[in-house]
């Protein structure tokens, strides 16, 4: 074996094996989610995994061995698939696991910490439009919407609280606690509106 081949094989001790859900095929890799909710971006060793499982509904439960290979993650060429129906609840949970990993840049794309960052690299978002002036105007305008019928009054309160949560999201981007507080006010306002609508006589 060449020195390069020996180096590749020596890194296989970092393998990950067990049960996975093949959740989604993406452009750069296929998403595997293990039993501990860790999310991996996996490549086919020779064949594209999307082509390999063409026509098979996802998510699909498999038993696999994931290996480090030139800074990427591949499987060992053998996948044992299980013909198990995945219900809506499990599917929803897997989707939330994937979306949380994606949002927080926790998709593992390499098993070689020395060669590259283990976690998917965070892409810096492009500078967006400054929404603060428009949102401030919206908040001020919503403060003047008060009174009217019980339904209108409850709807106006919902609009005011919704405007404030947008204000928090724009001004306090990294202050999740403040955004959560604003969001809870929106939920309360929505419940009040729902109660008013339910009390309204037809």
Short mmCIF file of C-alpha atoms in Angstrom, two decimals:
data_model
loop_
_atom_site.label_atom_id
_atom_site.label_comp_id
_atom_site.label_asym_id
_atom_site.label_seq_id
_atom_site.Cartn_x
_atom_site.Cartn_y
_atom_site.Cartn_z
CA UNK A 1 0.00 0.00 0.00
CA UNK A 2 1.15 3.52 -0.72
CA UNK A 3 1.73 6.06 2.04
CA UNK A 4 -1.48 7.83 1.04
CA UNK A 5 -3.50 4.62 1.24
CA UNK A 6 -1.99 3.77 4.63
CA UNK A 7 -2.92 7.24 5.87
CA UNK A 8 -6.51 6.78 4.71
CA UNK A 9 -6.82 3.35 6.33
CA UNK A 10 -5.27 4.56 9.59
CA UNK A 11 -8.06 7.13 9.94
CA UNK A 12 -10.76 4.48 9.70
CA UNK A 13 -10.41 3.90 13.45
CA UNK A 14 -12.62 6.99 13.77
CA UNK A 15 -15.51 5.12 12.14
CA UNK A 16 -19.09 5.51 13.35
CA UNK A 17 -21.43 2.52 13.12
CA UNK A 18 -24.99 1.72 14.06
CA UNK A 19 -28.54 2.50 13.05
CA UNK A 20 -29.27 5.60 10.99
CA UNK A 21 -32.20 7.22 9.28
CA UNK A 22 -31.39 8.31 5.74
CA UNK A 23 -33.40 11.50 5.88
CA UNK A 24 -32.75 13.61 2.80
CA UNK A 25 -30.62 13.75 -0.34
CA UNK A 26 -28.95 17.14 -0.81
CA UNK A 27 -26.71 18.49 -3.54
CA UNK A 28 -23.48 18.03 -1.57
CA UNK A 29 -24.30 14.95 0.50
CA UNK A 30 -27.01 12.73 1.94
CA UNK A 31 -28.29 13.41 5.45
CA UNK A 32 -27.93 10.53 7.94
CA UNK A 33 -29.38 10.89 11.46
CA UNK A 34 -28.21 8.44 14.11
CA UNK A 35 -30.02 7.14 17.19
CA UNK A 36 -28.57 9.96 19.32
CA UNK A 37 -29.91 12.62 16.92
CA UNK A 38 -26.47 13.43 15.53
CA UNK A 39 -26.71 14.58 11.92
CA UNK A 40 -24.12 13.57 9.31
CA UNK A 41 -23.52 14.59 5.70
CA UNK A 42 -22.51 11.37 3.91
CA UNK A 43 -21.19 10.64 0.41
CA UNK A 44 -21.28 7.43 -1.59
CA UNK A 45 -17.88 5.85 -2.04
CA UNK A 46 -18.44 5.33 -5.76
CA UNK A 47 -22.14 5.79 -6.48
CA UNK A 48 -24.31 8.76 -5.60
CA UNK A 49 -26.56 7.73 -2.71
CA UNK A 50 -29.51 9.42 -4.38
CA UNK A 51 -29.04 7.17 -7.43
CA UNK A 52 -28.44 4.12 -5.26
CA UNK A 53 -31.79 4.49 -3.51
CA UNK A 54 -33.71 6.03 -6.39
CA UNK A 55 -37.43 5.54 -5.89
CA UNK A 56 -37.13 4.51 -2.23
CA UNK A 57 -39.24 6.70 0.07
CA UNK A 58 -37.40 8.63 2.77
CA UNK A 59 -36.74 8.55 5.64
CA UNK A 60 -35.33 5.03 5.48
CA UNK A 61 -33.80 3.13 8.37
CA UNK A 62 -30.43 1.50 7.67
CA UNK A 63 -27.53 -0.07 9.49
CA UNK A 64 -24.25 1.40 8.29
CA UNK A 65 -20.60 2.06 9.00
CA UNK A 66 -19.44 5.62 8.32
CA UNK A 67 -15.76 6.16 7.53
CA UNK A 68 -13.51 9.21 7.18
CA UNK A 69 -12.20 9.57 3.62
CA UNK A 70 -10.14 12.54 2.39
CA UNK A 71 -11.84 14.97 4.74
CA UNK A 72 -15.33 13.71 3.93
CA UNK A 73 -17.61 11.01 5.31
CA UNK A 74 -18.42 7.92 3.25
CA UNK A 75 -20.09 4.62 4.10
CA UNK A 76 -18.21 1.34 3.83
CA UNK A 77 -20.09 0.18 0.73
CA UNK A 78 -22.61 -1.95 2.61
CA UNK A 79 -25.95 -0.65 3.80
CA UNK A 80 -28.52 -2.89 5.43
CA UNK A 81 -31.93 -1.32 4.85
CA UNK A 82 -34.98 -2.13 6.98
CA UNK A 83 -38.47 -2.19 5.53
CA UNK A 84 -40.00 -0.22 8.39
CA UNK A 85 -42.80 2.31 7.96
CA UNK A 86 -41.94 5.71 9.40
CA UNK A 87 -45.00 7.47 10.78
CA UNK A 88 -45.76 11.16 10.71
CA UNK A 89 -44.62 11.73 14.29
CA UNK A 90 -41.18 10.21 13.72
CA UNK A 91 -40.87 12.01 10.39
CA UNK A 92 -41.69 15.32 12.06
CA UNK A 93 -39.13 14.66 14.81
CA UNK A 94 -36.42 13.83 12.29
CA UNK A 95 -37.20 16.98 10.35
CA UNK A 96 -36.89 19.08 13.50
CA UNK A 97 -33.57 17.38 14.34
CA UNK A 98 -32.27 18.14 10.85
CA UNK A 99 -33.50 21.74 10.82
CA UNK A 100 -31.97 22.43 14.25
CA UNK A 101 -28.63 20.98 13.13
CA UNK A 102 -28.76 22.99 9.92
CA UNK A 103 -29.68 26.25 11.66
CA UNK A 104 -26.94 25.84 14.27
CA UNK A 105 -24.29 24.49 11.86
CA UNK A 106 -24.08 21.11 13.61
CA UNK A 107 -24.12 18.86 10.54
CA UNK A 108 -21.02 16.67 10.82
CA UNK A 109 -19.29 16.50 7.43
CA UNK A 110 -15.93 14.99 8.43
CA UNK A 111 -14.62 12.51 10.99
CA UNK A 112 -11.09 13.89 10.75
CA UNK A 113 -10.76 16.71 13.32
CA UNK A 114 -7.09 17.24 12.48
CA UNK A 115 -7.81 17.71 8.80
CA UNK A 116 -10.85 19.95 8.92
CA UNK A 117 -13.47 21.35 11.29
CA UNK A 118 -15.79 18.57 12.42
CA UNK A 119 -18.87 20.70 12.14
CA UNK A 120 -20.15 22.10 8.90
CA UNK A 121 -18.59 25.50 8.28
CA UNK A 122 -20.83 28.44 9.03
CA UNK A 123 -21.49 30.52 5.95
CA UNK A 124 -21.58 34.20 6.75
CA UNK A 125 -24.93 35.59 5.62
CA UNK A 126 -24.88 38.38 3.10
CA UNK A 127 -25.61 41.80 4.61
CA UNK A 128 -29.36 42.20 4.48
CA UNK A 129 -31.60 45.20 4.20
CA UNK A 130 -31.82 47.45 7.25
CA UNK A 131 -35.39 46.84 8.35
CA UNK A 132 -35.16 48.88 11.56
CA UNK A 133 -36.69 52.16 10.27
CA UNK A 134 -39.64 50.38 8.66
CA UNK A 135 -40.22 48.16 11.71
CA UNK A 136 -40.07 51.16 14.06
CA UNK A 137 -42.70 52.87 11.92
CA UNK A 138 -44.84 49.74 12.04
CA UNK A 139 -44.57 49.56 15.85
CA UNK A 140 -45.53 53.23 16.22
CA UNK A 141 -48.49 52.81 13.87
CA UNK A 142 -49.72 49.71 15.68
CA UNK A 143 -49.71 51.55 19.02
CA UNK A 144 -52.45 53.84 17.69
CA UNK A 145 -54.74 50.93 16.88
CA UNK A 146 -56.89 50.65 19.99
CA UNK A 147 -60.58 50.45 20.81
CA UNK A 148 -63.42 49.40 18.55
CA UNK A 149 -65.40 46.21 18.94
CA UNK A 150 -64.12 43.43 21.22
CA UNK A 151 -62.93 41.49 18.18
CA UNK A 152 -61.18 44.54 16.72
CA UNK A 153 -59.60 45.39 20.06
CA UNK A 154 -58.23 41.85 20.48
CA UNK A 155 -56.99 41.82 16.87
CA UNK A 156 -55.26 45.18 17.35
CA UNK A 157 -53.54 43.84 20.49
CA UNK A 158 -52.30 40.85 18.49
CA UNK A 159 -50.97 43.19 15.81
CA UNK A 160 -49.14 45.33 18.40
CA UNK A 161 -47.50 42.31 20.03
CA UNK A 162 -46.61 40.86 16.62
CA UNK A 163 -44.96 44.15 15.65
CA UNK A 164 -42.94 44.06 18.87
CA UNK A 165 -41.66 40.53 18.24
CA UNK A 166 -40.52 41.66 14.78
CA UNK A 167 -38.85 44.64 16.46
CA UNK A 168 -37.02 42.30 18.86
CA UNK A 169 -35.94 40.04 16.01
CA UNK A 170 -34.52 43.01 14.09
CA UNK A 171 -32.88 44.85 16.99
CA UNK A 172 -31.97 41.95 19.32
CA UNK A 173 -30.80 39.37 16.78
CA UNK A 174 -28.59 37.54 19.29
CA UNK A 175 -30.83 38.09 22.32
CA UNK A 176 -32.97 34.96 22.05
CA UNK A 177 -34.36 35.45 25.56
CA UNK A 178 -35.89 38.79 24.58
CA UNK A 179 -37.29 37.38 21.34
CA UNK A 180 -38.81 34.47 23.29
CA UNK A 181 -40.46 36.91 25.72
CA UNK A 182 -41.94 38.88 22.82
CA UNK A 183 -43.13 35.67 21.18
CA UNK A 184 -44.91 34.61 24.39
CA UNK A 185 -46.82 37.91 24.38
CA UNK A 186 -47.97 37.13 20.84
CA UNK A 187 -49.22 33.73 21.98
CA UNK A 188 -51.19 35.33 24.82
CA UNK A 189 -52.69 37.89 22.45
CA UNK A 190 -53.64 35.13 20.01
CA UNK A 191 -55.37 33.18 22.79
CA UNK A 192 -57.30 36.31 23.79
CA UNK A 193 -58.45 36.83 20.21
CA UNK A 194 -59.48 33.19 19.96
CA UNK A 195 -61.49 33.49 23.18
CA UNK A 196 -63.26 36.61 21.91
CA UNK A 197 -64.11 34.89 18.63
CA UNK A 198 -65.46 31.83 20.46
CA UNK A 199 -67.65 34.04 22.67
CA UNK A 200 -69.05 35.96 19.72
CA UNK A 201 -72.66 35.11 18.93
CA UNK A 202 -73.40 33.95 15.42
#
